[in-house]
Amino acid sequence: MRGLLITIEGIEGSGKTTQAIRLESYLKSIGYQVLRTFEPGATQLGKKLRGILLDVNTDNSSSLHPITELLLFSADRTQHIYEIIAPELEQGKIVICDRFIDSTTAYQGGGRKLDLNQILEIHKIATLGVIPFRTYLLDLPPEIGLQRVLEQRNKLDRLESENIEFHKNIRAQFLKLAELNPERFLVIDSNNTEDYVFEVIKNDVTRVLNEYYSRKK
Ligand code: Z5A
């Protein structure tokens, strides 16, 4: 595919959406064609899956098995790639995605304790071969992230309502993924101002895109 996929990852309230919007506007301002999207829920089918996955009334312990959760997030991803991400990449665009495979590994692997090898096998099937070119991991203690979410919307969804250990395990799994894939990840200390976080992303994205496109010439 001619385009590039950039993903933004992190726990809730780490500032992913804020930074995805800024990144989109920066890349457009320097002449790139960009599409910004998110998971879960960017397609018609995805909206329905998102409703099931995040609804606080979906009972964690009995009605939604962790494997069901994994498969629903993955189904959302396949449809998202098929309908939106792959066609935009084919056109040569830069696609910025707010959460992608690493969220599944972190939440369903680190949080729900599902087998990581099984999750990787599911990723191979669900991603239709699309992998991120660069991933920005916005790292933050979960207590601070959840506080930001509460200040923003005054209520938590089904996953956000899990206990603090669950969120700490997710953060640890994200950091482990970054350690295992240093060529793809940049970890950013997001317990900082929005401007600071964006400055780090901006400097990095400018460098990696320049390097990538000068190699292609
Ligand atoms: N999930 C999963 O389990 N498995 C998967 O495979 C996938 C997802 C794909 C999606 O929720 C849920 O699904 C998520 C993971 C799970 N659940 N949990 N828990 P979502 O899409 O509804 O929500 P989110 O992705 O967690 O986003 P969020 O809560 O909206 O957070 P955010 O995008 O990282 O942050 P934000 O919206 O940019 O900022 C939040 C607030 O903080 C806002 O008021 C900002 O103004 C403020 N903010 C942002 N940056 C800063 C800084 N630097 N300083 C201070 N305040 C800031």
PDB file of C-alpha atoms and ligand atoms in Angstrom:
ATOM      1  CA  MET A   1       0.000   0.000   0.000  1.00  0.00           C
ATOM      2  CA  ARG A   2       1.234   3.473  -0.827  1.00  0.00           C
ATOM      3  CA  GLY A   3       0.187   5.273   2.356  1.00  0.00           C
ATOM      4  CA  LEU A   4       1.318   5.004   5.969  1.00  0.00           C
ATOM      5  CA  LEU A   5      -0.539   4.140   9.140  1.00  0.00           C
ATOM      6  CA  ILE A   6       0.330   6.079  12.293  1.00  0.00           C
ATOM      7  CA  THR A   7      -1.306   4.936  15.531  1.00  0.00           C
ATOM      8  CA  ILE A   8      -1.764   6.706  18.846  1.00  0.00           C
ATOM      9  CA  GLU A   9      -2.056   4.478  21.887  1.00  0.00           C
ATOM     10  CA  GLY A  10      -2.330   4.750  25.641  1.00  0.00           C
ATOM     11  CA  ILE A  11      -4.641   4.354  28.585  1.00  0.00           C
ATOM     12  CA  GLU A  12      -7.865   6.358  28.841  1.00  0.00           C
ATOM     13  CA  GLY A  13      -7.409  10.070  29.310  1.00  0.00           C
ATOM     14  CA  SER A  14      -3.809   9.981  28.123  1.00  0.00           C
ATOM     15  CA  GLY A  15      -4.648  12.567  25.451  1.00  0.00           C
ATOM     16  CA  LYS A  16      -4.835  10.377  22.324  1.00  0.00           C
ATOM     17  CA  THR A  17      -7.750  12.162  20.672  1.00  0.00           C
ATOM     18  CA  THR A  18      -6.315  15.582  21.506  1.00  0.00           C
ATOM     19  CA  GLN A  19      -2.971  14.661  19.930  1.00  0.00           C
ATOM     20  CA  ALA A  20      -4.526  12.855  16.938  1.00  0.00           C
ATOM     21  CA  ILE A  21      -6.414  16.054  16.046  1.00  0.00           C
ATOM     22  CA  ARG A  22      -3.267  18.175  16.369  1.00  0.00           C
ATOM     23  CA  LEU A  23      -1.226  15.700  14.340  1.00  0.00           C
ATOM     24  CA  GLU A  24      -3.828  15.641  11.567  1.00  0.00           C
ATOM     25  CA  SER A  25      -3.853  19.393  11.332  1.00  0.00           C
ATOM     26  CA  TYR A  26      -0.032  19.649  11.400  1.00  0.00           C
ATOM     27  CA  LEU A  27       0.467  17.036   8.667  1.00  0.00           C
ATOM     28  CA  LYS A  28      -2.167  18.682   6.471  1.00  0.00           C
ATOM     29  CA  SER A  29      -0.470  22.066   6.976  1.00  0.00           C
ATOM     30  CA  ILE A  30       2.787  20.687   5.575  1.00  0.00           C
ATOM     31  CA  GLY A  31       1.105  19.182   2.541  1.00  0.00           C
ATOM     32  CA  TYR A  32       0.256  15.579   3.365  1.00  0.00           C
ATOM     33  CA  GLN A  33      -3.100  14.011   2.588  1.00  0.00           C
ATOM     34  CA  VAL A  34      -4.380  12.706   5.887  1.00  0.00           C
ATOM     35  CA  LEU A  35      -7.303  10.739   7.261  1.00  0.00           C
ATOM     36  CA  ARG A  36      -7.929  10.592  11.011  1.00  0.00           C
ATOM     37  CA  THR A  37      -9.934   7.716  12.404  1.00  0.00           C
ATOM     38  CA  PHE A  38     -10.399   5.691  15.603  1.00  0.00           C
ATOM     39  CA  GLU A  39     -11.247   2.331  17.169  1.00  0.00           C
ATOM     40  CA  PRO A  40     -13.635   0.968  18.146  1.00  0.00           C
ATOM     41  CA  GLY A  41     -16.636   2.161  16.168  1.00  0.00           C
ATOM     42  CA  ALA A  42     -15.620   3.971  12.977  1.00  0.00           C
ATOM     43  CA  THR A  43     -17.908   1.967  10.635  1.00  0.00           C
ATOM     44  CA  GLN A  44     -21.677   1.355  10.756  1.00  0.00           C
ATOM     45  CA  LEU A  45     -21.098  -2.169  12.050  1.00  0.00           C
ATOM     46  CA  GLY A  46     -18.390  -0.844  14.369  1.00  0.00           C
ATOM     47  CA  LYS A  47     -20.839   1.601  15.977  1.00  0.00           C
ATOM     48  CA  LYS A  48     -23.020  -1.333  17.002  1.00  0.00           C
ATOM     49  CA  LEU A  49     -20.028  -3.305  18.305  1.00  0.00           C
ATOM     50  CA  ARG A  50     -18.839  -0.267  20.250  1.00  0.00           C
ATOM     51  CA  GLY A  51     -22.257  -0.012  21.889  1.00  0.00           C
ATOM     52  CA  ILE A  52     -21.992  -3.598  23.116  1.00  0.00           C
ATOM     53  CA  LEU A  53     -18.349  -3.303  24.165  1.00  0.00           C
ATOM     54  CA  LEU A  54     -18.527  -0.067  26.135  1.00  0.00           C
ATOM     55  CA  ASP A  55     -22.057  -0.133  27.533  1.00  0.00           C
ATOM     56  CA  VAL A  56     -21.900  -0.274  31.338  1.00  0.00           C
ATOM     57  CA  ASN A  57     -25.030  -2.413  31.256  1.00  0.00           C
ATOM     58  CA  THR A  58     -23.176  -5.203  29.420  1.00  0.00           C
ATOM     59  CA  ASP A  59     -22.363  -7.379  32.405  1.00  0.00           C
ATOM     60  CA  ASN A  60     -18.606  -8.015  32.543  1.00  0.00           C
ATOM     61  CA  SER A  61     -18.547 -11.170  34.524  1.00  0.00           C
ATOM     62  CA  SER A  62     -21.238 -13.238  32.869  1.00  0.00           C
ATOM     63  CA  SER A  63     -22.593 -11.970  29.571  1.00  0.00           C
ATOM     64  CA  LEU A  64     -19.350 -10.962  27.835  1.00  0.00           C
ATOM     65  CA  HIS A  65     -16.633 -13.602  27.918  1.00  0.00           C
ATOM     66  CA  PRO A  66     -13.096 -12.112  27.545  1.00  0.00           C
ATOM     67  CA  ILE A  67     -12.661 -14.049  24.300  1.00  0.00           C
ATOM     68  CA  THR A  68     -15.923 -12.568  23.017  1.00  0.00           C
ATOM     69  CA  GLU A  69     -14.551  -9.137  23.914  1.00  0.00           C
ATOM     70  CA  LEU A  70     -11.316  -9.885  22.045  1.00  0.00           C
ATOM     71  CA  LEU A  71     -13.152 -11.115  18.967  1.00  0.00           C
ATOM     72  CA  LEU A  72     -15.568  -8.170  18.909  1.00  0.00           C
ATOM     73  CA  PHE A  73     -12.728  -5.617  19.091  1.00  0.00           C
ATOM     74  CA  SER A  74     -10.963  -7.582  16.349  1.00  0.00           C
ATOM     75  CA  ALA A  75     -14.095  -7.785  14.194  1.00  0.00           C
ATOM     76  CA  ASP A  76     -14.468  -4.032  14.519  1.00  0.00           C
ATOM     77  CA  ARG A  77     -10.856  -3.706  13.328  1.00  0.00           C
ATOM     78  CA  THR A  78     -11.223  -5.926  10.276  1.00  0.00           C
ATOM     79  CA  GLN A  79     -14.292  -4.021   9.112  1.00  0.00           C
ATOM     80  CA  HIS A  80     -12.535  -0.720   9.816  1.00  0.00           C
ATOM     81  CA  ILE A  81      -9.519  -1.729   7.752  1.00  0.00           C
ATOM     82  CA  TYR A  82     -11.646  -3.151   4.953  1.00  0.00           C
ATOM     83  CA  GLU A  83     -13.997  -0.175   4.656  1.00  0.00           C
ATOM     84  CA  ILE A  84     -11.806   2.771   5.620  1.00  0.00           C
ATOM     85  CA  ILE A  85      -8.118   2.263   6.416  1.00  0.00           C
ATOM     86  CA  ALA A  86      -7.011   0.105   3.477  1.00  0.00           C
ATOM     87  CA  PRO A  87      -8.760   2.190   0.771  1.00  0.00           C
ATOM     88  CA  GLU A  88      -7.229   5.388   2.198  1.00  0.00           C
ATOM     89  CA  LEU A  89      -3.771   3.799   2.352  1.00  0.00           C
ATOM     90  CA  GLU A  90      -4.201   2.615  -1.242  1.00  0.00           C
ATOM     91  CA  GLN A  91      -4.719   6.266  -2.193  1.00  0.00           C
ATOM     92  CA  GLY A  92      -1.388   7.127  -0.592  1.00  0.00           C
ATOM     93  CA  LYS A  93      -2.787   8.928   2.435  1.00  0.00           C
ATOM     94  CA  ILE A  94      -1.378   9.038   5.920  1.00  0.00           C
ATOM     95  CA  VAL A  95      -3.949   7.434   8.188  1.00  0.00           C
ATOM     96  CA  ILE A  96      -3.866   8.433  11.861  1.00  0.00           C
ATOM     97  CA  CYS A  97      -5.679   5.910  14.021  1.00  0.00           C
ATOM     98  CA  ASP A  98      -6.687   6.601  17.638  1.00  0.00           C
ATOM     99  CA  ARG A  99      -6.096   3.069  19.088  1.00  0.00           C
ATOM    100  CA  PHE A 100      -5.271  -0.050  17.051  1.00  0.00           C
ATOM    101  CA  ILE A 101      -3.786  -3.529  17.646  1.00  0.00           C
ATOM    102  CA  ASP A 102      -1.722  -2.500  20.673  1.00  0.00           C
ATOM    103  CA  SER A 103      -4.895  -1.538  22.551  1.00  0.00           C
ATOM    104  CA  THR A 104      -6.142  -5.093  22.101  1.00  0.00           C
ATOM    105  CA  THR A 105      -2.859  -6.583  23.296  1.00  0.00           C
ATOM    106  CA  ALA A 106      -2.789  -4.212  26.270  1.00  0.00           C
ATOM    107  CA  TYR A 107      -6.468  -4.404  27.351  1.00  0.00           C
ATOM    108  CA  GLN A 108      -7.383  -7.983  26.468  1.00  0.00           C
ATOM    109  CA  GLY A 109      -3.851  -9.317  27.117  1.00  0.00           C
ATOM    110  CA  GLY A 110      -2.581  -7.163  30.009  1.00  0.00           C
ATOM    111  CA  GLY A 111      -6.014  -6.320  31.430  1.00  0.00           C
ATOM    112  CA  ARG A 112      -8.052  -9.467  30.841  1.00  0.00           C
ATOM    113  CA  LYS A 113      -5.002 -11.785  30.987  1.00  0.00           C
ATOM    114  CA  LEU A 114      -5.765 -13.571  27.734  1.00  0.00           C
ATOM    115  CA  ASP A 115      -2.945 -15.548  26.139  1.00  0.00           C
ATOM    116  CA  LEU A 116      -0.658 -13.126  24.269  1.00  0.00           C
ATOM    117  CA  ASN A 117       0.242 -15.644  21.560  1.00  0.00           C
ATOM    118  CA  GLN A 118      -3.423 -16.222  20.828  1.00  0.00           C
ATOM    119  CA  ILE A 119      -3.957 -12.468  20.608  1.00  0.00           C
ATOM    120  CA  LEU A 120      -1.071 -12.137  18.146  1.00  0.00           C
ATOM    121  CA  GLU A 121      -2.601 -14.907  16.018  1.00  0.00           C
ATOM    122  CA  ILE A 122      -5.905 -13.031  15.989  1.00  0.00           C
ATOM    123  CA  HIS A 123      -4.081  -9.824  14.976  1.00  0.00           C
ATOM    124  CA  LYS A 124      -2.577 -11.652  11.990  1.00  0.00           C
ATOM    125  CA  ILE A 125      -6.049 -12.579  10.796  1.00  0.00           C
ATOM    126  CA  ALA A 126      -7.915  -9.422  11.770  1.00  0.00           C
ATOM    127  CA  THR A 127      -5.533  -6.796  10.365  1.00  0.00           C
ATOM    128  CA  LEU A 128      -5.629  -8.060   6.758  1.00  0.00           C
ATOM    129  CA  GLY A 129      -1.870  -7.436   6.696  1.00  0.00           C
ATOM    130  CA  VAL A 130      -2.057  -3.748   7.667  1.00  0.00           C
ATOM    131  CA  ILE A 131       0.516  -2.807  10.301  1.00  0.00           C
ATOM    132  CA  PRO A 132       1.419   0.574  11.794  1.00  0.00           C
ATOM    133  CA  PHE A 133       4.433   2.460  10.493  1.00  0.00           C
ATOM    134  CA  ARG A 134       4.842   4.490  13.702  1.00  0.00           C
ATOM    135  CA  THR A 135       3.114   4.299  17.086  1.00  0.00           C
ATOM    136  CA  TYR A 136       2.998   7.056  19.689  1.00  0.00           C
ATOM    137  CA  LEU A 137       2.404   5.640  23.160  1.00  0.00           C
ATOM    138  CA  LEU A 138       1.129   8.358  25.491  1.00  0.00           C
ATOM    139  CA  ASP A 139       2.203   7.072  28.878  1.00  0.00           C
ATOM    140  CA  LEU A 140       0.539   8.233  32.086  1.00  0.00           C
ATOM    141  CA  PRO A 141      -0.364   6.832  35.529  1.00  0.00           C
ATOM    142  CA  PRO A 142      -3.964   5.538  35.254  1.00  0.00           C
ATOM    143  CA  GLU A 143      -5.101   7.532  38.291  1.00  0.00           C
ATOM    144  CA  ILE A 144      -4.357  10.740  36.383  1.00  0.00           C
ATOM    145  CA  GLY A 145      -5.909   9.505  33.130  1.00  0.00           C
ATOM    146  CA  LEU A 146      -9.151   8.414  34.817  1.00  0.00           C
ATOM    147  CA  GLN A 147      -9.345  11.721  36.664  1.00  0.00           C
ATOM    148  CA  ARG A 148      -9.067  13.579  33.348  1.00  0.00           C
ATOM    149  CA  VAL A 149     -11.855  11.422  31.870  1.00  0.00           C
ATOM    150  CA  LEU A 150     -14.097  12.086  34.872  1.00  0.00           C
ATOM    151  CA  GLU A 151     -13.485  15.831  34.630  1.00  0.00           C
ATOM    152  CA  GLN A 152     -14.346  15.685  30.929  1.00  0.00           C
ATOM    153  CA  ARG A 153     -17.550  13.644  31.009  1.00  0.00           C
ATOM    154  CA  ASN A 154     -18.449  12.825  34.610  1.00  0.00           C
ATOM    155  CA  LYS A 155     -19.010   9.077  34.021  1.00  0.00           C
ATOM    156  CA  LEU A 156     -16.958   6.009  33.125  1.00  0.00           C
ATOM    157  CA  ASP A 157     -17.725   3.327  30.497  1.00  0.00           C
ATOM    158  CA  ARG A 158     -17.687  -0.461  31.065  1.00  0.00           C
ATOM    159  CA  LEU A 159     -13.902  -0.871  30.751  1.00  0.00           C
ATOM    160  CA  GLU A 160     -13.021   2.381  32.475  1.00  0.00           C
ATOM    161  CA  SER A 161     -15.082   1.218  35.472  1.00  0.00           C
ATOM    162  CA  GLU A 162     -12.726  -1.726  36.114  1.00  0.00           C
ATOM    163  CA  ASN A 163     -10.493  -1.527  39.213  1.00  0.00           C
ATOM    164  CA  ILE A 164      -7.178   0.332  39.290  1.00  0.00           C
ATOM    165  CA  GLU A 165      -5.095  -2.889  39.080  1.00  0.00           C
ATOM    166  CA  PHE A 166      -6.713  -3.630  35.710  1.00  0.00           C
ATOM    167  CA  HIS A 167      -5.621  -0.231  34.427  1.00  0.00           C
ATOM    168  CA  LYS A 168      -2.105  -0.570  35.878  1.00  0.00           C
ATOM    169  CA  ASN A 169      -1.705  -3.924  34.099  1.00  0.00           C
ATOM    170  CA  ILE A 170      -2.785  -2.328  30.836  1.00  0.00           C
ATOM    171  CA  ARG A 171      -0.245   0.434  31.213  1.00  0.00           C
ATOM    172  CA  ALA A 172       2.478  -2.127  31.976  1.00  0.00           C
ATOM    173  CA  GLN A 173       1.523  -4.174  28.906  1.00  0.00           C
ATOM    174  CA  PHE A 174       1.677  -1.089  26.680  1.00  0.00           C
ATOM    175  CA  LEU A 175       5.161  -0.326  28.007  1.00  0.00           C
ATOM    176  CA  LYS A 176       6.259  -3.914  27.430  1.00  0.00           C
ATOM    177  CA  LEU A 177       5.049  -3.731  23.826  1.00  0.00           C
ATOM    178  CA  ALA A 178       7.043  -0.553  23.310  1.00  0.00           C
ATOM    179  CA  GLU A 179      10.138  -2.178  24.756  1.00  0.00           C
ATOM    180  CA  LEU A 180       9.737  -5.161  22.416  1.00  0.00           C
ATOM    181  CA  ASN A 181       9.170  -2.989  19.338  1.00  0.00           C
ATOM    182  CA  PRO A 182      11.491   0.006  19.751  1.00  0.00           C
ATOM    183  CA  GLU A 183      11.697   0.619  15.981  1.00  0.00           C
ATOM    184  CA  ARG A 184       7.945   1.257  15.800  1.00  0.00           C
ATOM    185  CA  PHE A 185       7.114   2.870  19.163  1.00  0.00           C
ATOM    186  CA  LEU A 186       7.889   6.220  20.677  1.00  0.00           C
ATOM    187  CA  VAL A 187       6.894   6.452  24.354  1.00  0.00           C
ATOM    188  CA  ILE A 188       5.981   9.956  25.488  1.00  0.00           C
ATOM    189  CA  ASP A 189       5.587  11.009  29.113  1.00  0.00           C
ATOM    190  CA  SER A 190       2.078  12.439  28.874  1.00  0.00           C
ATOM    191  CA  ASN A 191       1.940  13.729  32.401  1.00  0.00           C
ATOM    192  CA  ASN A 192       2.935  16.961  30.718  1.00  0.00           C
ATOM    193  CA  THR A 193       1.173  19.786  28.909  1.00  0.00           C
ATOM    194  CA  GLU A 194      -0.626  19.144  25.615  1.00  0.00           C
ATOM    195  CA  ASP A 195       1.883  21.458  23.927  1.00  0.00           C
ATOM    196  CA  TYR A 196       4.863  19.502  25.257  1.00  0.00           C
ATOM    197  CA  VAL A 197       3.399  16.174  24.106  1.00  0.00           C
ATOM    198  CA  PHE A 198       2.600  17.568  20.695  1.00  0.00           C
ATOM    199  CA  GLU A 199       6.069  19.061  20.270  1.00  0.00           C
ATOM    200  CA  VAL A 200       7.604  15.606  20.814  1.00  0.00           C
ATOM    201  CA  ILE A 201       5.211  14.020  18.295  1.00  0.00           C
ATOM    202  CA  LYS A 202       5.744  16.802  15.776  1.00  0.00           C
ATOM    203  CA  ASN A 203       9.543  16.547  15.883  1.00  0.00           C
ATOM    204  CA  ASP A 204       9.442  12.789  15.590  1.00  0.00           C
ATOM    205  CA  VAL A 205       6.861  12.572  12.812  1.00  0.00           C
ATOM    206  CA  THR A 206       8.687  15.171  10.754  1.00  0.00           C
ATOM    207  CA  ARG A 207      11.911  13.193  11.052  1.00  0.00           C
ATOM    208  CA  VAL A 208      10.473   9.729  10.355  1.00  0.00           C
ATOM    209  CA  LEU A 209       8.423  10.896   7.373  1.00  0.00           C
ATOM    210  CA  ASN A 210      11.395  12.772   5.876  1.00  0.00           C
ATOM    211  CA  GLU A 211      13.563   9.691   6.283  1.00  0.00           C
ATOM    212  CA  TYR A 212      10.915   7.402   4.822  1.00  0.00           C
ATOM    213  CA  TYR A 213      10.147   9.531   1.762  1.00  0.00           C
ATOM    214  CA  SER A 214      13.799  10.353   1.034  1.00  0.00           C
ATOM    215  CA  ARG A 215      14.576   6.605   1.011  1.00  0.00           C
ATOM    216  CA  LYS A 216      11.734   6.072  -1.469  1.00  0.00           C
ATOM    217  CA  LYS A 217      13.071   8.665  -3.980  1.00  0.00           C
TER     218      LYS A 217
HETATM  219  N1  Z5A B   1     -10.380  -1.017  23.890  1.00  0.00           N
HETATM  220  C1  Z5A B   1     -10.058  -2.339  24.179  1.00  0.00           C
HETATM  221  O1  Z5A B   1     -10.263  -2.815  25.304  1.00  0.00           O
HETATM  222  N2  Z5A B   1      -9.517  -3.106  23.196  1.00  0.00           N
HETATM  223  C2  Z5A B   1      -9.317  -2.636  21.937  1.00  0.00           C
HETATM  224  O2  Z5A B   1      -8.854  -3.380  21.073  1.00  0.00           O
HETATM  225  C3  Z5A B   1      -9.655  -1.267  21.662  1.00  0.00           C
HETATM  226  C4  Z5A B   1     -10.185  -0.490  22.677  1.00  0.00           C
HETATM  227  C5  Z5A B   1      -9.441  -0.696  20.295  1.00  0.00           C
HETATM  228  C6  Z5A B   1     -12.376   2.795  23.933  1.00  0.00           C
HETATM  229  O3  Z5A B   1     -12.791   3.887  24.567  1.00  0.00           O
HETATM  230  C7  Z5A B   1     -12.287   1.731  25.017  1.00  0.00           C
HETATM  231  O4  Z5A B   1     -12.097   0.471  24.407  1.00  0.00           O
HETATM  232  C8  Z5A B   1     -11.089   1.964  25.882  1.00  0.00           C
HETATM  233  C9  Z5A B   1     -10.119   0.873  25.487  1.00  0.00           C
HETATM  234  C10 Z5A B   1     -10.985  -0.191  24.941  1.00  0.00           C
HETATM  235  N3  Z5A B   1     -11.530   1.767  27.217  1.00  0.00           N
HETATM  236  N4  Z5A B   1     -11.181   1.891  28.297  1.00  0.00           N
HETATM  237  N5  Z5A B   1     -11.127   1.879  29.425  1.00  0.00           N
HETATM  238  P1  Z5A B   1     -12.958   5.337  23.891  1.00  0.00           P
HETATM  239  O5  Z5A B   1     -12.584   5.320  22.486  1.00  0.00           O
HETATM  240  O6  Z5A B   1     -14.302   5.839  24.231  1.00  0.00           O
HETATM  241  O7  Z5A B   1     -12.033   6.152  24.831  1.00  0.00           O
HETATM  242  P2  Z5A B   1     -10.486   6.303  24.901  1.00  0.00           P
HETATM  243  O8  Z5A B   1      -9.827   5.779  23.665  1.00  0.00           O
HETATM  244  O9  Z5A B   1     -10.024   5.746  26.185  1.00  0.00           O
HETATM  245  O10 Z5A B   1     -10.331   7.850  24.834  1.00  0.00           O
HETATM  246  P3  Z5A B   1     -10.596   8.954  25.882  1.00  0.00           P
HETATM  247  O11 Z5A B   1     -11.175   8.545  27.154  1.00  0.00           O
HETATM  248  O12 Z5A B   1     -11.432   9.907  25.144  1.00  0.00           O
HETATM  249  O13 Z5A B   1      -9.148   9.460  26.175  1.00  0.00           O
HETATM  250  P4  Z5A B   1      -8.010  10.095  25.209  1.00  0.00           P
HETATM  251  O14 Z5A B   1      -8.447  10.143  23.778  1.00  0.00           O
HETATM  252  O15 Z5A B   1      -6.740   9.429  25.491  1.00  0.00           O
HETATM  253  O16 Z5A B   1      -7.896  11.560  25.773  1.00  0.00           O
HETATM  254  P5  Z5A B   1      -8.519  12.962  25.231  1.00  0.00           P
HETATM  255  O17 Z5A B   1      -9.974  12.790  24.854  1.00  0.00           O
HETATM  256  O18 Z5A B   1      -7.636  13.564  24.239  1.00  0.00           O
HETATM  257  O19 Z5A B   1      -8.396  13.788  26.574  1.00  0.00           O
HETATM  258  C11 Z5A B   1      -9.126  13.467  27.720  1.00  0.00           C
HETATM  259  C12 Z5A B   1      -9.240  14.721  28.600  1.00  0.00           C
HETATM  260  O20 Z5A B   1      -7.943  15.063  29.069  1.00  0.00           O
HETATM  261  C13 Z5A B   1      -9.768  15.953  27.877  1.00  0.00           C
HETATM  262  O21 Z5A B   1     -10.535  16.703  28.748  1.00  0.00           O
HETATM  263  C14 Z5A B   1      -8.496  16.680  27.477  1.00  0.00           C
HETATM  264  O22 Z5A B   1      -8.706  18.050  27.318  1.00  0.00           O
HETATM  265  C15 Z5A B   1      -7.588  16.371  28.643  1.00  0.00           C
HETATM  266  N6  Z5A B   1      -6.163  16.342  28.258  1.00  0.00           N
HETATM  267  C16 Z5A B   1      -5.614  15.863  27.130  1.00  0.00           C
HETATM  268  N7  Z5A B   1      -4.273  16.024  27.135  1.00  0.00           N
HETATM  269  C17 Z5A B   1      -3.973  16.599  28.322  1.00  0.00           C
HETATM  270  C18 Z5A B   1      -2.748  17.005  28.944  1.00  0.00           C
HETATM  271  N8  Z5A B   1      -1.562  16.821  28.333  1.00  0.00           N
HETATM  272  N9  Z5A B   1      -2.816  17.561  30.152  1.00  0.00           N
HETATM  273  C19 Z5A B   1      -4.010  17.721  30.805  1.00  0.00           C
HETATM  274  N10 Z5A B   1      -5.211  17.364  30.271  1.00  0.00           N
HETATM  275  C20 Z5A B   1      -5.190  16.814  29.048  1.00  0.00           C
END
